[in-house]
Short mmCIF file of C-alpha atoms in Angstrom, two decimals:
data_model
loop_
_atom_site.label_atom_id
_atom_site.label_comp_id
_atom_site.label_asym_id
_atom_site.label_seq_id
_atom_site.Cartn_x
_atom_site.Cartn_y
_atom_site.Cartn_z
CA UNK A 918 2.72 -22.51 22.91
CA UNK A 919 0.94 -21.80 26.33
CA UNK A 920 2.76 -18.30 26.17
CA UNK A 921 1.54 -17.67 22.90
CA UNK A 922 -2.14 -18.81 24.44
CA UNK A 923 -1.81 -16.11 27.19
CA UNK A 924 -0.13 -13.60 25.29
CA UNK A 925 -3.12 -12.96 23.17
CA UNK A 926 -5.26 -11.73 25.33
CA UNK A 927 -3.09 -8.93 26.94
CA UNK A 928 -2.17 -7.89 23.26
CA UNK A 929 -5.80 -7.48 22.79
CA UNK A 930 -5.77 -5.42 26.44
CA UNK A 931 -3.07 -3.08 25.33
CA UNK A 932 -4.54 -2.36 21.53
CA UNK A 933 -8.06 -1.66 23.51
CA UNK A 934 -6.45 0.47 25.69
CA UNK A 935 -4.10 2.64 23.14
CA UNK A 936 -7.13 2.71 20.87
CA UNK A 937 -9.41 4.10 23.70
CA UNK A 938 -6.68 6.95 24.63
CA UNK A 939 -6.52 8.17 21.12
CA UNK A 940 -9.94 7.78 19.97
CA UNK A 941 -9.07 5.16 17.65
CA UNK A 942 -11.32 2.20 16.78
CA UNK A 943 -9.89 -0.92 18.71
CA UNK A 944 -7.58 -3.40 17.05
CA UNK A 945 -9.02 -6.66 16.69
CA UNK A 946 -6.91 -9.35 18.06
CA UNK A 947 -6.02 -10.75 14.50
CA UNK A 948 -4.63 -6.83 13.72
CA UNK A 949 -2.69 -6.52 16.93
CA UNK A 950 -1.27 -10.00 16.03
CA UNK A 951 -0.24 -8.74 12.85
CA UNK A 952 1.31 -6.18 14.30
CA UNK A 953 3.23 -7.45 16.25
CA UNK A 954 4.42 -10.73 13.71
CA UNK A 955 5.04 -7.78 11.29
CA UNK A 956 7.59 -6.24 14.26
CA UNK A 957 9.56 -9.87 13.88
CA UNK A 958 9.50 -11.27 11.02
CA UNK A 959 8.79 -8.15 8.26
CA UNK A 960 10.34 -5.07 10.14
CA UNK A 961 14.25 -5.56 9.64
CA UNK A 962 13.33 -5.57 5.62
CA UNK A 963 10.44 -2.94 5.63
CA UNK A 964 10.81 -0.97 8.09
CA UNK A 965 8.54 -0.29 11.36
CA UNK A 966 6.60 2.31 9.19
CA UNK A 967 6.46 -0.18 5.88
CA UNK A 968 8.44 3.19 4.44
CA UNK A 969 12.01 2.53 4.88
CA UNK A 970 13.34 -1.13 5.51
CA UNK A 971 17.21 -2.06 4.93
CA UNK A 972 16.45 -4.46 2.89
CA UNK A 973 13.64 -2.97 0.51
CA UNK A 974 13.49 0.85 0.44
CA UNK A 975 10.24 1.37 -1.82
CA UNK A 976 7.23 1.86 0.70
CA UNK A 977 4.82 -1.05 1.26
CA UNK A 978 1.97 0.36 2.06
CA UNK A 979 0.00 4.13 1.45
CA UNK A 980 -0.28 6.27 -1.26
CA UNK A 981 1.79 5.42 -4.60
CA UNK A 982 2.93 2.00 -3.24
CA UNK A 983 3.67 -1.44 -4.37
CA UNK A 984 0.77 -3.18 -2.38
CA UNK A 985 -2.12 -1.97 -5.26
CA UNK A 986 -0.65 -4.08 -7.90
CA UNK A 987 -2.22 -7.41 -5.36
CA UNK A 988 -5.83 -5.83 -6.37
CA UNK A 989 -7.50 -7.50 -3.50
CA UNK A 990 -6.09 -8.91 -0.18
CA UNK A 991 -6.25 -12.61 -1.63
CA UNK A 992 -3.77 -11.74 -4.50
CA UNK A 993 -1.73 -10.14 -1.58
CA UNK A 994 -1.88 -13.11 0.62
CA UNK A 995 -1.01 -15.71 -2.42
CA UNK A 996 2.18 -13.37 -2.94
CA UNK A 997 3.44 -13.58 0.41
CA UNK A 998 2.42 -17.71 0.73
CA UNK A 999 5.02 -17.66 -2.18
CA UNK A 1000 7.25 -15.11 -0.99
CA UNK A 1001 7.45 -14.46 2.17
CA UNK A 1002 9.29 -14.47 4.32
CA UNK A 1003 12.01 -13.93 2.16
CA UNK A 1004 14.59 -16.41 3.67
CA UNK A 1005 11.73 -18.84 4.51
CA UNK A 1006 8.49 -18.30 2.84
CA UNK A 1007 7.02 -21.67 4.83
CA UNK A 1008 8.43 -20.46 8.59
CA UNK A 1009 4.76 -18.26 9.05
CA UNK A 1010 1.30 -20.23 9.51
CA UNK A 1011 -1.20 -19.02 7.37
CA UNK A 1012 -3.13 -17.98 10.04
CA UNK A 1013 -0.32 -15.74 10.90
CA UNK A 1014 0.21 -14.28 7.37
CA UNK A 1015 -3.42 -13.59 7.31
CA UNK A 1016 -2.71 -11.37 10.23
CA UNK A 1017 0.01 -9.81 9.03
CA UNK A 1018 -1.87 -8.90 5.71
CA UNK A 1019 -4.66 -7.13 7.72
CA UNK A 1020 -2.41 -5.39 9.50
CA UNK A 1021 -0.73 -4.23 6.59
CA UNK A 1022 -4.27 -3.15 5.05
CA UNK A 1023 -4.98 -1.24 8.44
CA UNK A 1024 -1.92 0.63 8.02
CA UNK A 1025 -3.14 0.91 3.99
CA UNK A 1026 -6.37 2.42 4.78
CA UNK A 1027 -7.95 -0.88 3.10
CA UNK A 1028 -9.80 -2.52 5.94
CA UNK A 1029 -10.66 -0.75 9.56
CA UNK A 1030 -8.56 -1.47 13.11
CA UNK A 1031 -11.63 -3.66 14.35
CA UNK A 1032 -11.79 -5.94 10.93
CA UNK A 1033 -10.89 -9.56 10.86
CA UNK A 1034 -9.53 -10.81 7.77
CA UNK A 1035 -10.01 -14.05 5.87
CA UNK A 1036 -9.50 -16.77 2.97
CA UNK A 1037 -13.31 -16.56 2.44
CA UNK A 1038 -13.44 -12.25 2.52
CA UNK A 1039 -10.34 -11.97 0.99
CA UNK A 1040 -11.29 -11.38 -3.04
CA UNK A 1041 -13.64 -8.92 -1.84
CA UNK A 1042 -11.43 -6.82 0.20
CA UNK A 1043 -10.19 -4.20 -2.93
CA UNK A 1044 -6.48 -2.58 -2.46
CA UNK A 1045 -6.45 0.80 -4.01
#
């Protein structure tokens, strides 16, 4: 856990400091969290992209995708408290999950880099 602790911090370093070289808005540290739990635990099915996973081809995220049917980020977050993981839908916090969701919506266009996402935001946050 104490590497976890200390980890944080220098993911939030390295998001600043790739957002700063490419004019980007910085990743909050709950985004660059979800990026990185997507990387392990969502990646070998969906791809790095969301786009092209060996285990489910149809995009996740981005135009003409699957992720609008959730309506709002809380529909999307009860899905994947029932869902996912696929082979262990309990093995993710939900603090965790929430981070992967607003990464996903990042990478959707739904919420900006520098958002933090929440149980109490979450019905208000529309997916289009």
């Amino acid at each position: 856990m104490r590497v976890m602790i200390l980890a944080m911090p220098a993911l939030a370093v390295l998001a600043l400091a790739a957002s700063a070289a490419t004019g980007q808005p910085a990743l909050s540290p709950q985004v660059a969290e979800g990026q990185r739990l997507y990387a392990e635990n969502c990646a070998a099915c969906h791809g790095d992209d969301g786009r092209r996973g060996a285990g489910f081809q149809t995009p996740i995220w981005g135009e003409r995708t699957q992720i609008a049917k959730f309506n709002n980020a809380l529909g999307l977050f009860e899905y994947n408290q029932m869902m996912m993981p696929f082979d262990d839908p309990t093995r993710l916090t939900d603090e965790q999950k929430w981070a992967i969701i607003a990464y996903m919506l990042v990478n959707h266009g739904a919420i900006a880099p520098d958002a933090t996402l929440d149980a109490g935001a979450a019905a208000t946050v529309r997916i289009q």
